[in-house]
């Protein structure tokens, strides 16, 4: 019998979501070493081996039901899972998992979630109805709290904490140079990490604009772009299109990286240009200055929360403005690193609260 069933976007080779699972398990096990956990995953065999957990294929509801009947608690998250901008299909799947846990009377917790946007009226009603029966909700940002209030979710205990990834130990034990050398980076070359993704509202010439920005970084600041797909291999196509349009040579990490490997590679860079949220969270935890390309409000909300509003929207990405932001960041790197060090200490403390709420809820069983 599992103590906790964990549901999230696991087993999809998305570095951010794997980092969340890694962080959640690490902090929970620190509080309760003998914890028995089952994770719902797209690749249950791989997840079981990687994290030392039981794992069930996320769409086998017969097995999930059987596990829910025996479990004590559903831990849902983290990440921005409850939204319908990508599609209503994924939202309905996650709501079904939460509803199933409620049906079998086990405790339910939303763990450091980002909420929304939820745009369709029927979806908003469903989310409110189901979340008002959850036991505890912890959120990773103020915007999510505002979204819950607008939905009319008021009954559970709601606390704003921080993303679980901030609890990850960033004492890099692996050498990122092993992976940069495999990517063809010569010794001594300064790097800027670039993590981009395809997005439907991006301009048709988005790759050309990014290529100009990357060439500018080399010409003005002598840093070479190292493209790092956060979701492998999906993010490699846009990365290679940008690389093909550049004048200067660039590099790519052409493999899936574990959480530890990702940290080791990023630790070799001077700056991070990121679209996916966890590329920016990784940069923050490593005290590396970053510029964001915003495709979702969660990205701009995160950057603003750091008092570093260095971002541009993907829809109207302005190349000349990107030059200005890069100049500003590169000219104030040391000052920014010092500020990030202070911010990290605060965010880590807030992120650790998620596990405390989870263990407290589990102990009520």
XYZ file of N, CA and C in Angstrom, residues 83 103 126 138 164 181-182 201 251 257 279:
33
model
N -4.791 24.143 -16.564
C -4.959 25.251 -17.513
C -5.578 24.663 -18.785
N -13.215 10.458 -4.547
C -14.221 9.399 -4.520
C -13.866 8.311 -3.505
N -15.942 23.410 -13.507
C -15.451 22.097 -13.100
C -14.279 22.209 -12.128
N -1.060 24.342 -2.091
C 0.066 25.273 -2.035
C 0.338 25.742 -3.459
N 9.053 23.772 -6.123
C 9.889 22.768 -5.451
C 11.326 22.711 -5.958
N 31.937 19.491 -24.150
C 32.952 18.986 -25.082
C 32.327 18.054 -26.105
N 31.384 17.233 -25.643
C 30.685 16.328 -26.573
C 29.867 17.112 -27.592
N 1.921 30.962 -31.369
C 1.730 32.389 -31.604
C 3.029 33.124 -31.917
N 26.306 25.788 -30.657
C 26.406 24.394 -30.225
C 25.058 23.943 -29.656
N 18.998 15.210 -20.770
C 19.826 15.357 -19.583
C 19.016 15.070 -18.326
N 13.955 26.428 -17.122
C 15.289 26.904 -17.519
C 15.634 28.148 -16.715
